[in-house]
Structures are given as structure tokens and as C-alpha cells.
Short mmCIF file of C-alpha atoms and ligand atoms in Angstrom, two decimals:
data_model
loop_
_atom_site.label_atom_id
_atom_site.label_comp_id
_atom_site.label_asym_id
_atom_site.label_seq_id
_atom_site.Cartn_x
_atom_site.Cartn_y
_atom_site.Cartn_z
CA MET A 1 123.18 112.27 92.14
CA PHE A 2 120.83 111.28 89.37
CA ARG A 3 122.85 108.21 88.75
CA ARG A 4 122.49 107.11 92.38
CA LEU A 5 118.84 107.53 92.34
CA CYS A 6 118.40 105.67 89.05
CA CYS A 7 120.38 102.65 90.49
CA LEU A 8 118.57 102.61 93.85
CA HIS A 9 115.29 102.29 91.87
CA SER A 10 116.46 99.58 89.50
CA THR A 11 115.80 96.01 90.59
CA PRO A 12 118.76 93.61 90.39
CA THR A 13 118.17 90.01 90.09
CA PRO A 14 118.32 88.16 93.37
CA SER A 15 121.27 85.99 92.88
CA LEU A 16 123.25 87.94 90.44
CA THR A 17 124.80 91.28 91.35
CA PHE A 18 126.75 92.87 88.52
CA SER A 19 129.87 94.68 89.40
CA SER A 20 131.80 96.50 86.86
CA ASN A 21 135.17 95.04 87.79
CA LYS A 22 134.23 91.52 87.13
CA LYS A 23 134.87 90.21 83.62
CA PRO A 24 131.69 89.43 81.73
CA LEU A 25 131.46 85.89 80.44
CA VAL A 26 128.77 84.54 78.13
CA LEU A 27 127.66 80.85 78.08
CA LEU A 28 126.10 79.26 75.01
CA GLY A 29 124.36 75.90 75.40
CA ALA A 30 121.10 74.10 75.31
CA PRO A 31 120.74 70.51 76.60
CA GLN A 32 120.86 69.30 80.22
CA VAL A 33 124.60 68.83 80.09
CA SER A 34 124.97 72.66 79.39
CA ALA A 35 123.40 73.21 82.88
CA ILE A 36 126.26 71.30 84.45
CA VAL A 37 128.61 73.99 83.00
CA LEU A 38 126.37 76.78 84.15
CA ASP A 39 126.29 75.26 87.52
CA ALA A 40 130.09 75.19 87.70
CA LEU A 41 130.39 78.75 86.43
CA LEU A 42 127.80 80.11 88.97
CA ASN A 43 129.53 78.19 91.76
CA ALA A 44 132.95 79.64 90.84
CA SER A 45 131.74 83.17 90.18
CA SER A 46 129.88 83.42 93.45
CA SER A 47 133.26 83.12 95.41
CA PRO A 48 134.20 86.44 96.71
CA ASP A 49 137.56 86.52 94.90
CA SER A 50 136.09 85.49 91.49
CA SER A 51 137.22 87.62 88.62
CA PHE A 52 134.29 86.98 86.29
CA GLN A 53 130.54 86.88 86.12
CA VAL A 54 128.15 85.11 83.87
CA ALA A 55 126.77 88.20 82.07
CA ALA A 56 124.31 86.38 79.68
CA ILE A 57 123.24 83.08 78.45
CA VAL A 58 122.60 82.09 74.79
CA THR A 59 120.50 79.14 74.01
CA GLN A 60 118.02 77.57 71.55
CA PRO A 61 114.60 79.07 71.17
CA ALA A 62 111.70 77.58 73.23
CA ALA A 63 110.32 74.51 71.47
CA ARG A 64 107.72 71.84 71.85
CA ARG A 65 109.79 69.00 73.54
CA ASP A 66 108.93 65.38 74.11
CA ARG A 67 105.94 65.57 71.71
CA GLY A 68 104.29 67.97 74.24
CA LYS A 69 102.01 70.82 73.08
CA LYS A 70 103.55 73.53 75.30
CA LEU A 71 106.51 75.61 74.24
CA MET A 72 109.32 74.72 76.65
CA PRO A 73 112.53 76.58 77.19
CA SER A 74 115.81 74.71 76.58
CA PRO A 75 117.02 72.77 79.68
CA LEU A 76 119.76 75.31 80.08
CA ALA A 77 117.29 78.19 80.11
CA SER A 78 115.12 76.43 82.58
CA TYR A 79 118.07 75.77 84.89
CA ALA A 80 119.25 79.41 84.54
CA LEU A 81 115.80 80.74 85.48
CA ASP A 82 115.69 78.35 88.41
CA ARG A 83 119.04 79.79 89.58
CA GLY A 84 117.48 83.22 89.47
CA PHE A 85 119.05 84.35 86.21
CA SER A 86 117.16 87.28 84.65
CA SER A 87 115.21 86.30 81.56
CA ASP A 88 116.31 89.53 79.96
CA LEU A 89 119.87 88.13 79.97
CA ILE A 90 118.81 84.84 78.20
CA PHE A 91 119.14 85.20 74.41
CA THR A 92 117.48 82.73 72.09
CA PRO A 93 118.48 83.60 68.46
CA GLU A 94 117.55 81.09 65.73
CA ARG A 95 120.94 81.56 64.44
CA ALA A 96 124.13 82.97 66.11
CA GLY A 97 124.73 85.29 63.07
CA GLU A 98 121.54 87.35 63.50
CA ASP A 99 122.30 91.12 63.50
CA ALA A 100 119.87 91.95 66.39
CA PHE A 101 121.49 89.22 68.54
CA LEU A 102 125.02 90.23 67.60
CA SER A 103 124.42 93.89 68.60
CA ASN A 104 123.01 92.72 72.00
CA LEU A 105 126.01 90.61 72.54
CA LYS A 106 128.39 93.39 71.57
CA ALA A 107 126.68 95.72 74.03
CA LEU A 108 127.63 93.34 76.88
CA GLN A 109 131.36 93.58 75.91
CA PRO A 110 132.03 89.98 76.84
CA GLU A 111 135.58 89.17 77.69
CA LEU A 112 134.99 85.42 76.95
CA CYS A 113 132.34 83.24 75.35
CA VAL A 114 132.03 79.59 76.44
CA THR A 115 130.11 76.97 74.38
CA ALA A 116 128.91 73.67 75.82
CA ALA A 117 126.72 71.63 73.33
CA TYR A 118 125.25 74.83 71.88
CA GLY A 119 124.52 73.16 68.51
CA ASN A 120 124.69 76.25 66.23
CA ILE A 121 127.53 77.21 63.97
CA LEU A 122 129.37 80.44 65.15
CA PRO A 123 130.15 82.75 62.32
CA THR A 124 133.25 85.05 62.21
CA LYS A 125 131.22 88.08 63.10
CA PHE A 126 130.24 86.33 66.32
CA LEU A 127 133.80 85.07 67.08
CA ASP A 128 135.14 88.58 66.63
CA ILE A 129 133.12 89.97 69.64
CA PRO A 130 134.59 88.48 72.85
CA ALA A 131 137.91 90.09 73.60
CA LEU A 132 139.66 86.80 74.61
CA GLY A 133 137.82 84.63 72.20
CA THR A 134 135.43 81.62 72.50
CA VAL A 135 136.24 78.36 74.15
CA ASN A 136 134.38 75.06 73.69
CA ILE A 137 133.94 72.09 75.93
CA HIS A 138 133.98 69.10 73.47
CA PRO A 139 133.32 65.60 74.80
CA SER A 140 136.09 63.80 72.94
CA LEU A 141 139.86 63.80 72.82
CA LEU A 142 140.34 66.21 69.88
CA PRO A 143 141.28 65.88 67.05
CA LEU A 144 139.27 62.60 67.39
CA TYR A 145 135.49 62.62 67.00
CA ARG A 146 134.96 66.23 65.76
CA GLY A 147 131.24 66.96 65.15
CA ALA A 148 127.83 66.62 66.55
CA ALA A 149 127.78 63.14 68.12
CA PRO A 150 131.30 62.52 69.61
CA VAL A 151 130.20 60.51 72.60
CA GLN A 152 127.74 58.25 70.66
CA ARG A 153 130.20 57.59 67.81
CA ALA A 154 132.94 56.81 70.23
CA LEU A 155 130.73 54.32 72.09
CA GLN A 156 129.61 52.84 68.72
CA ASP A 157 133.20 52.17 67.86
CA GLY A 158 133.66 50.38 71.14
CA VAL A 159 136.61 52.68 72.36
CA LYS A 160 138.12 51.68 75.72
CA GLU A 161 139.00 55.37 76.51
CA THR A 162 137.77 58.78 75.46
CA GLY A 163 137.78 62.11 77.12
CA VAL A 164 136.93 65.75 77.06
CA SER A 165 138.76 68.72 75.50
CA LEU A 166 138.73 72.49 76.21
CA ALA A 167 139.62 74.17 72.90
CA PHE A 168 139.51 77.65 71.40
CA THR A 169 136.76 77.93 68.77
CA VAL A 170 137.80 78.82 65.28
CA ARG A 171 135.74 78.87 62.05
CA GLU A 172 136.47 75.32 61.16
CA LEU A 173 134.36 72.81 63.24
CA ASP A 174 136.14 71.70 66.48
CA ALA A 175 139.54 72.46 64.96
CA GLY A 176 140.91 75.12 67.35
CA PRO A 177 143.91 74.87 69.56
CA ILE A 178 143.56 72.76 72.69
CA ILE A 179 143.89 74.41 76.05
CA ALA A 180 143.52 71.24 78.17
CA SER A 181 142.03 67.80 77.96
CA GLU A 182 141.34 64.84 80.21
CA THR A 183 141.09 61.11 79.48
CA VAL A 184 138.35 58.89 80.75
CA GLU A 185 138.24 55.09 80.80
CA VAL A 186 135.13 53.72 79.14
CA ASP A 187 133.24 50.90 80.95
CA ASP A 188 131.81 48.22 78.79
CA GLN A 189 128.33 48.76 80.06
CA ILE A 190 128.22 52.63 80.26
CA LYS A 191 125.47 54.28 77.98
CA ALA A 192 125.78 57.56 76.07
CA PRO A 193 123.68 59.86 78.40
CA ASN A 194 125.79 58.80 81.44
CA LEU A 195 129.10 59.14 79.66
CA LEU A 196 128.03 62.55 78.26
CA GLU A 197 127.13 63.70 81.73
CA LEU A 198 130.48 62.45 83.14
CA LEU A 199 132.41 64.14 80.39
CA PHE A 200 130.72 67.52 80.90
CA TYR A 201 131.40 67.36 84.62
CA LYS A 202 135.09 66.70 83.85
CA GLY A 203 134.99 69.52 81.18
CA SER A 204 133.51 72.03 83.48
CA GLU A 205 136.21 71.27 86.05
CA LEU A 206 138.82 71.82 83.30
CA LEU A 207 137.14 75.06 82.41
CA ILE A 208 137.18 76.44 85.97
CA ARG A 209 140.76 75.35 86.41
CA GLU A 210 141.85 77.03 83.18
CA LEU A 211 139.88 80.21 83.42
CA PRO A 212 142.73 82.19 85.16
CA SER A 213 145.06 81.22 82.37
CA ILE A 214 142.50 82.15 79.74
CA PHE A 215 141.95 85.50 81.37
CA ASP A 216 145.57 86.32 81.73
CA GLY A 217 146.21 85.39 78.06
CA SER A 218 148.67 82.56 78.75
CA ALA A 219 146.23 79.86 77.61
CA SER A 220 146.09 81.41 74.17
CA VAL A 221 149.95 81.36 73.98
CA ASN A 222 150.24 77.85 75.35
CA ALA A 223 147.33 76.11 73.56
CA GLN A 224 148.43 73.19 71.54
CA PRO A 225 147.40 73.20 67.76
CA GLN A 226 145.57 70.10 66.66
CA ASP A 227 147.13 67.60 64.37
CA HIS A 228 144.58 67.92 61.60
CA SER A 229 145.88 64.85 59.78
CA LYS A 230 144.66 62.72 62.80
CA ALA A 231 141.06 64.23 62.83
CA THR A 232 138.11 61.86 62.67
CA LEU A 233 134.46 62.87 62.35
CA ALA A 234 131.44 62.07 64.48
CA PRO A 235 128.48 62.92 62.35
CA LYS A 236 124.99 63.44 63.75
CA ILE A 237 122.88 60.30 64.29
CA SER A 238 119.79 59.77 62.16
CA GLN A 239 116.62 57.91 63.12
CA ASP A 240 117.07 55.27 60.35
CA GLU A 241 120.29 54.07 61.95
CA SER A 242 118.33 52.75 64.88
CA TRP A 243 117.47 49.20 63.57
CA LEU A 244 119.56 46.31 64.81
CA VAL A 245 120.63 43.84 62.16
CA PHE A 246 121.43 40.53 63.67
CA ASP A 247 123.90 39.40 60.96
CA GLN A 248 126.33 41.71 62.71
CA GLU A 249 128.45 40.46 65.55
CA ALA A 250 127.08 40.80 69.07
CA SER A 251 129.77 43.25 70.22
CA VAL A 252 128.85 45.54 67.30
CA LEU A 253 125.17 45.47 68.22
CA HIS A 254 125.99 45.92 71.98
CA ASN A 255 128.09 49.00 71.23
CA LYS A 256 125.30 50.47 69.19
CA VAL A 257 122.74 49.89 71.88
CA ARG A 258 125.00 51.82 74.32
CA ALA A 259 125.69 54.54 71.81
CA PHE A 260 122.10 55.22 70.77
CA SER A 261 120.63 54.98 74.28
CA GLY A 262 118.81 58.11 75.00
CA TRP A 263 118.24 59.13 71.40
CA PRO A 264 117.24 57.60 68.93
CA GLY A 265 117.43 54.21 70.74
CA THR A 266 117.83 50.94 69.01
CA ARG A 267 114.99 48.74 67.67
CA ALA A 268 114.44 45.19 66.57
CA LYS A 269 111.67 43.24 64.97
CA VAL A 270 110.97 39.76 66.36
CA GLN A 271 108.34 37.20 65.50
CA VAL A 272 106.02 35.69 68.15
CA VAL A 273 104.81 32.18 67.14
CA GLU A 274 101.59 31.38 68.95
CA LYS A 275 100.69 27.90 70.12
CA ASN A 276 98.42 27.31 67.00
CA GLY A 277 101.20 28.26 64.70
CA GLU A 278 100.04 31.79 63.93
CA GLN A 279 102.84 34.40 63.82
CA LYS A 280 102.88 38.10 64.57
CA THR A 281 105.50 40.66 64.39
CA LEU A 282 106.63 42.66 67.45
CA ASP A 283 108.62 45.95 67.14
CA MET A 284 110.69 46.38 70.29
CA LYS A 285 113.11 48.92 71.61
CA ILE A 286 116.23 47.24 72.93
CA ILE A 287 117.29 48.97 76.09
CA THR A 288 120.07 47.07 77.81
CA THR A 289 122.26 44.31 76.40
CA ARG A 290 125.47 42.34 77.10
CA VAL A 291 127.65 40.33 74.91
CA ARG A 292 127.22 36.60 75.89
CA SER A 293 130.63 35.19 76.87
CA HIS A 294 129.95 31.55 76.35
CA GLU A 295 128.79 30.12 73.09
CA SER A 296 126.41 27.27 73.55
CA ILE A 297 122.70 28.06 74.08
CA PRO A 298 119.89 25.51 74.12
CA SER A 299 118.21 26.32 70.76
CA ASN A 300 116.49 24.09 68.10
CA GLU A 301 116.79 26.43 65.18
CA ALA A 302 119.17 29.18 64.21
CA ASP A 303 116.57 31.92 64.41
CA ASP A 304 115.15 30.97 67.81
CA ILE A 305 115.52 33.43 70.66
CA ALA A 306 116.15 31.55 73.87
CA PHE A 307 115.67 32.75 77.43
CA VAL A 308 118.74 31.90 79.44
CA GLU A 309 119.62 33.15 82.96
CA GLY A 310 117.45 36.21 82.88
CA ALA A 311 118.29 37.15 79.37
CA LEU A 312 116.82 36.87 75.80
CA VAL A 313 119.68 35.41 73.75
CA PHE A 314 119.71 36.59 70.13
CA PRO A 315 121.99 34.56 67.79
CA CYS A 316 124.17 37.07 65.85
CA GLY A 317 126.82 37.00 63.27
CA LYS A 318 129.93 34.69 63.39
CA GLY A 319 128.43 32.49 66.07
CA THR A 320 128.18 35.22 68.64
CA ASN A 321 125.20 35.88 70.95
CA LEU A 322 123.69 39.05 72.24
CA GLU A 323 121.86 38.99 75.60
CA VAL A 324 118.96 41.46 75.92
CA LEU A 325 118.36 42.27 79.55
CA GLU A 326 115.75 45.14 79.21
CA LEU A 327 113.36 46.09 76.45
CA GLN A 328 110.39 48.19 75.70
CA LEU A 329 107.24 47.55 73.63
CA PRO A 330 105.53 50.47 71.85
CA GLY A 331 103.70 52.64 74.29
CA LYS A 332 104.74 50.48 77.24
CA LYS A 333 107.30 50.88 80.14
CA VAL A 334 110.71 49.40 80.04
CA VAL A 335 110.54 45.79 81.30
CA THR A 336 113.17 43.15 82.17
CA ALA A 337 113.73 40.20 79.74
CA ALA A 338 112.24 37.97 82.48
CA ALA A 339 109.00 39.92 82.73
CA PHE A 340 108.64 39.96 78.98
CA TRP A 341 109.33 36.18 78.64
CA ASN A 342 106.80 35.36 81.31
CA GLY A 343 104.22 37.48 79.46
CA LEU A 344 104.72 35.25 76.32
CA ARG A 345 103.23 32.24 78.18
CA GLY A 346 105.07 29.59 76.22
CA GLN A 347 104.85 31.25 72.83
CA LYS A 348 108.05 30.98 70.84
CA LEU A 349 110.22 33.94 69.78
CA LYS A 350 112.15 34.14 66.54
CA LYS A 351 114.33 36.84 65.14
CA LEU A 352 113.45 38.30 61.79
C1 NAG B 1 127.94 73.58 92.54
O1 NAG B 1 127.86 73.67 93.89
C2 NAG B 1 126.85 72.64 94.46
C3 NAG B 1 126.80 73.06 95.98
O2 NAG B 1 127.98 73.08 96.57
C4 NAG B 1 127.35 71.25 94.17
O3 NAG B 1 126.47 70.28 94.72
C5 NAG B 1 127.55 71.07 92.72
O4 NAG B 1 128.05 69.80 92.42
C6 NAG B 1 128.42 72.21 92.12
N1 NAG B 1 128.38 72.03 90.69
C7 NAG B 1 129.53 71.68 89.95
C8 NAG B 1 129.26 71.51 88.46
O5 NAG B 1 130.63 71.54 90.30
#
């Protein structure tokens, strides 16, 4: 009788009703792509015959984002709150090995943990908690591109195909057995943020499809061990990689522009030669490029940047040319090459 009363007076969250016969699943993530996975999980768990529920979310602590002054929750936490998720069930430990956090997690008795771009190392004392283990959505075809920047490094390498893997999490980084994977063709113009989003959509479909086999234990029996001898690494990108060096071939530079799009971007220094001969240096962000297919460009000197058919044409290594279609000057909006060229009013442009 007391139990009944207590429960009548408790206030359940509007969109989440916990029932004891549904398996508790915990999602760990942080950036916008993690919200795609939460969306897929909430969609699937809201169906009447669903066998699981999202019992908690683990994400990065609130931080000052985009140089703002205000403390902002991670994109995953914001999305969860928008979907009516109780803030009591959103954990934000600095590290996934903190004792207080681990005892909270243990109390939920999670059947499964799912990670999607969470970004923190999971220690053994974390991995020991969920009964069926932890699975990760990793946006590459493992064992290729293990690590922090798989999509960016794959684009930088100019791959024609990549994919997404659903794998069990083990102590060694991205090295666990693979439950399922899907290959995706890579278009020559796609940029990292778009490819990342596409791969997480595909990855959340894989997760939803495989959840029954994970819950009945068959996924853990059938998962394929990785061939560790074929593993490659995709290390984190650093800000000082963002300069473009025009001795390199146009295709190398084009791949880097696509790979670093979003963060940290790619930058180039160019020289503006005024009509009176004075020169000034411009620091520009290169936004959209294309490898020029035909060689000849009307240019007087090797360092001249010409404007041809709507593009700034930068001479690059081995006689190749990179077309810049969109760029951004410091503190300004992204503009087309044509708008930028018109603004020069006849001043010449040289690469540095
Ligand atoms: C979840 O459901 C909504 C509404 O049906 C849909 O628009 C959305 O694409 C679904 N999300 C995923 C990740 O499948």
C-alpha cells in the first residue's frame, strides 16, 4: 500500500515511462552526431514491443562552446532535454572512471552501454558494469582508421569508400570484435561533417537492426575478431595542420580541404598587389575547392592566382591546379570566389 502511494506521488518524465521488464540501455556520446543515435534509440524504444529503454545518458560536462561566455550542455544533452529526458538521468563525469559516476551507473544495472563519439577512454571498471558489454558505433571500416578522427583522415587520404562499424568495446582502442559494418561510397566533393552525419545515420540503423542479437547473446558469439595486422590509425587533428602548402599536388590539397572542413578548417596566405605596387598579405580560410581538370590557365607568372570560370585557380605541385570556389576572410562571411574577385577591383593576387 505504501509503495503504491509513493509511486502515485512521484513525477515521471513526460516521454519516458520506465517499466521494469524493459532492458536498461545507457548511451554515451557528446557531439551532434550522438544525437542521431539517441533519436534512433528513442524511436525504436517507443514502439510497444520494444525490449529496451534508454535508462541514462552519459556525456561531456557543460562547456563554453563557440567562444561563447555561457556554459552550454553538450549537443547530445541538449537534444535529450528537448526530447523530454530527465536531467537527473544525464551524467556528465569528467572521466568515465570516476567512482561516484561508476556507482551511479552500477545502480542502474545497465544491460548494455552504447558509445557514439563519446571521446573518453573507458576503463575496465566501467566496461565490467553492463551485463552484455559495451558496443561502439565507429565511422570507419575497422580495423582501418582506429582513433579519434576516422572520417577526417579517410577523406584526407582520398579514399573512394569508407563505412561504419558496430563493434564491442575492449580496453584497446577500437579493437573489439565487429558485430556488423556497412560500406559507403565517398563522393569526391563530400565534406567531413556531411560524411560523418551520413555514417552515424547508417550506424544507428545497424545498431537498431543488431540490438535483438546483442540482447539474445548471439552477437557476442558471432562477432568477428579484427585482423589487428591490418589496423591503421586516425589520430586527432591539430590546429597547426590547417595551413595549405601549394607545393603539394592539387588533389592532396583538395582532400585536406574536405577533411578539415568543420574543424579546424584550412587556411592559406595570399598576397594582394595593389595598383601602385604595394603588397599586403591576406589570411583566408579555404572553404570549397575542386581539382582543375585541364592544365592551361592564362597566367603571366608562376605565382599568379587567376580567376577562371568562377574559380580562383592556384598553381600547385607537379603542374596541377586547385580551383577555390568559396573562401572566408577573418571575421567575414563565406563568399564565392567571384564575389571576392570583384572586391579586388583589378588588384593582382599571388600565392605566397
Ligand atoms: C526518428 O523518427 C522520426 C519521426 O518518425 C524521424 O523523422 C527520424 O528520422 C527518426 N530518426 C532516426 C535516426 O531514424
